[in-house]
Amino acid sequence: MPVVGGAYEELSQTGKLGPETFELLQRLVHQVRRSSGFPPPEGYQEWSDDAAYDVITAMLTREGAGQRFVTSCFVQAADEASLERLFLASIKNFLIDEAKKTPRGKLRRRIARLMGADASFRRAPGSPPRWMLSEHPEGAVWQGDLDDLVAEAWRVRGVGITRWNHSGPTPAQTVQALMVILTQILRHARGAVREEDLAKVLESRFELLAPARFTPLYADEGAPADPVEAAAAEADAAAAGGGAADIWQRLTANERQLLPYLDEDAHHAAQLLEIGPAQAEAVLAGLKEKLRLALSDDSDRTAVMGALLRRCADPPP
């Protein structure tokens, strides 16, 4: 049997997806994800050969398409180079479709719609999609550390989200909060920032997407994790959530609305609750006293407050 030299020749001789074609697809998945910044598939925290394998498997087993995409690309190709280009386009389109289904993908589309409708922002040309302030010079691109943008977002005080709907129009107060943070981080970046990174910053700042709950099997250095420590960490998280649930039940609707704005004054609280300043001051003072008493004996106040603030971001039942 003649030696097969490349995916195009393999498909020409066998008419089927073989090792050469699969190796090419795997390499192209990595090429696309590096150039476009797609998140890894569900179940993976980072990209790997196994993650790329799962992407290819998902493409090959899609209902209504499946392995036909390989055949379709092959019949349009004239040689190995053109086959690679067709495979690249198919992989990129697939990853775009998959990314749109994720919570972060939905958040990206939401902020893109909001920024696209606001003259203060403009989308930079090219791919992947990036956004900048209209005042920034053409061609200015941010190339810093994402953690720096997250830290800058947290420096903005008095901004929170009390209503987060997963479909339908975005509430006006939520739009305002998102725009304040987006403006601040883009001003800090002094150039265009990837849409994916903007979504990550907002996700962190407002804790919009709850992280997956799991028990790690390996420590950071690759050694097996201590199961006792892992169980203790999970128990601590559960205890924080339970403590937050107990406090949440004792808060009034107005107090729950003021939770993200504890550092603001009574005037801000009055505007938020649409009540008089004196009444707002009393609500704010009562909330702070409730929290002081409820958290005085708790060993991890930060975790409990974090769990309370995540409840503020949940849509009403």
XYZ file of N, CA, C and O in Angstrom, residues 121-126 130-142 190-192:
88
model
N -18.451 54.264 22.629
C -17.628 53.102 22.332
C -17.579 52.874 20.824
O -18.482 53.252 20.099
N -16.517 52.210 20.383
C -16.475 51.773 18.992
C -15.679 50.471 18.909
O -14.756 50.229 19.701
N -16.088 49.655 17.962
C -15.423 48.368 17.774
C -14.209 48.547 16.876
O -14.284 49.209 15.840
N -13.099 47.958 17.285
C -11.886 48.022 16.476
C -12.009 47.049 15.307
O -12.610 45.992 15.439
N -11.461 47.396 14.165
C -11.525 46.486 13.011
C -10.697 45.233 13.254
O -9.743 45.237 14.033
N -11.068 44.167 12.560
C -10.298 42.926 12.643
C -10.908 41.916 13.588
O -11.989 42.109 14.155
N -12.686 43.449 19.280
C -12.152 44.281 20.358
C -12.947 45.581 20.408
O -13.452 46.043 19.396
N -13.000 46.190 21.600
C -13.722 47.444 21.785
C -12.818 48.459 22.459
O -11.969 48.116 23.281
N -13.031 49.730 22.085
C -12.279 50.833 22.678
C -13.228 52.007 22.897
O -14.371 51.997 22.420
N -12.759 53.004 23.607
C -13.519 54.236 23.718
C -13.356 55.033 22.425
O -12.300 54.981 21.783
N -14.381 55.768 22.054
C -14.324 56.557 20.821
C -13.207 57.589 20.851
O -12.692 57.998 19.808
N -12.797 57.988 22.054
C -11.744 58.994 22.192
C -10.343 58.422 21.942
O -9.388 59.171 21.753
N -10.213 57.100 21.934
C -8.909 56.491 21.741
C -8.477 56.569 20.269
O -9.315 56.464 19.369
N -7.174 56.713 20.018
C -6.693 56.778 18.629
C -6.850 55.435 17.925
O -6.777 54.375 18.551
N -7.075 55.472 16.645
C -7.190 54.263 15.834
C -5.902 53.445 15.942
O -4.808 53.982 15.883
N -6.055 52.157 16.132
C -4.882 51.281 16.195
C -4.338 51.060 17.590
O -3.441 50.215 17.772
N -4.857 51.786 18.602
C -4.387 51.584 19.974
C -4.974 50.276 20.519
O -6.180 50.098 20.544
N -4.097 49.359 20.929
C -4.532 48.044 21.397
C -3.912 47.762 22.762
O -2.707 47.927 22.960
N -4.747 47.353 23.712
C -4.259 46.989 25.045
C -3.613 45.614 24.984
O -4.151 44.669 24.395
N -6.448 52.283 27.721
C -5.981 53.241 26.712
C -5.924 52.635 25.304
O -5.087 53.011 24.491
N -6.789 51.686 25.061
C -6.822 51.073 23.742
C -7.869 49.983 23.684
O -8.615 49.770 24.638
N -7.923 49.286 22.559
C -8.941 48.266 22.336
C -8.649 47.020 23.164
O -7.517 46.545 23.226
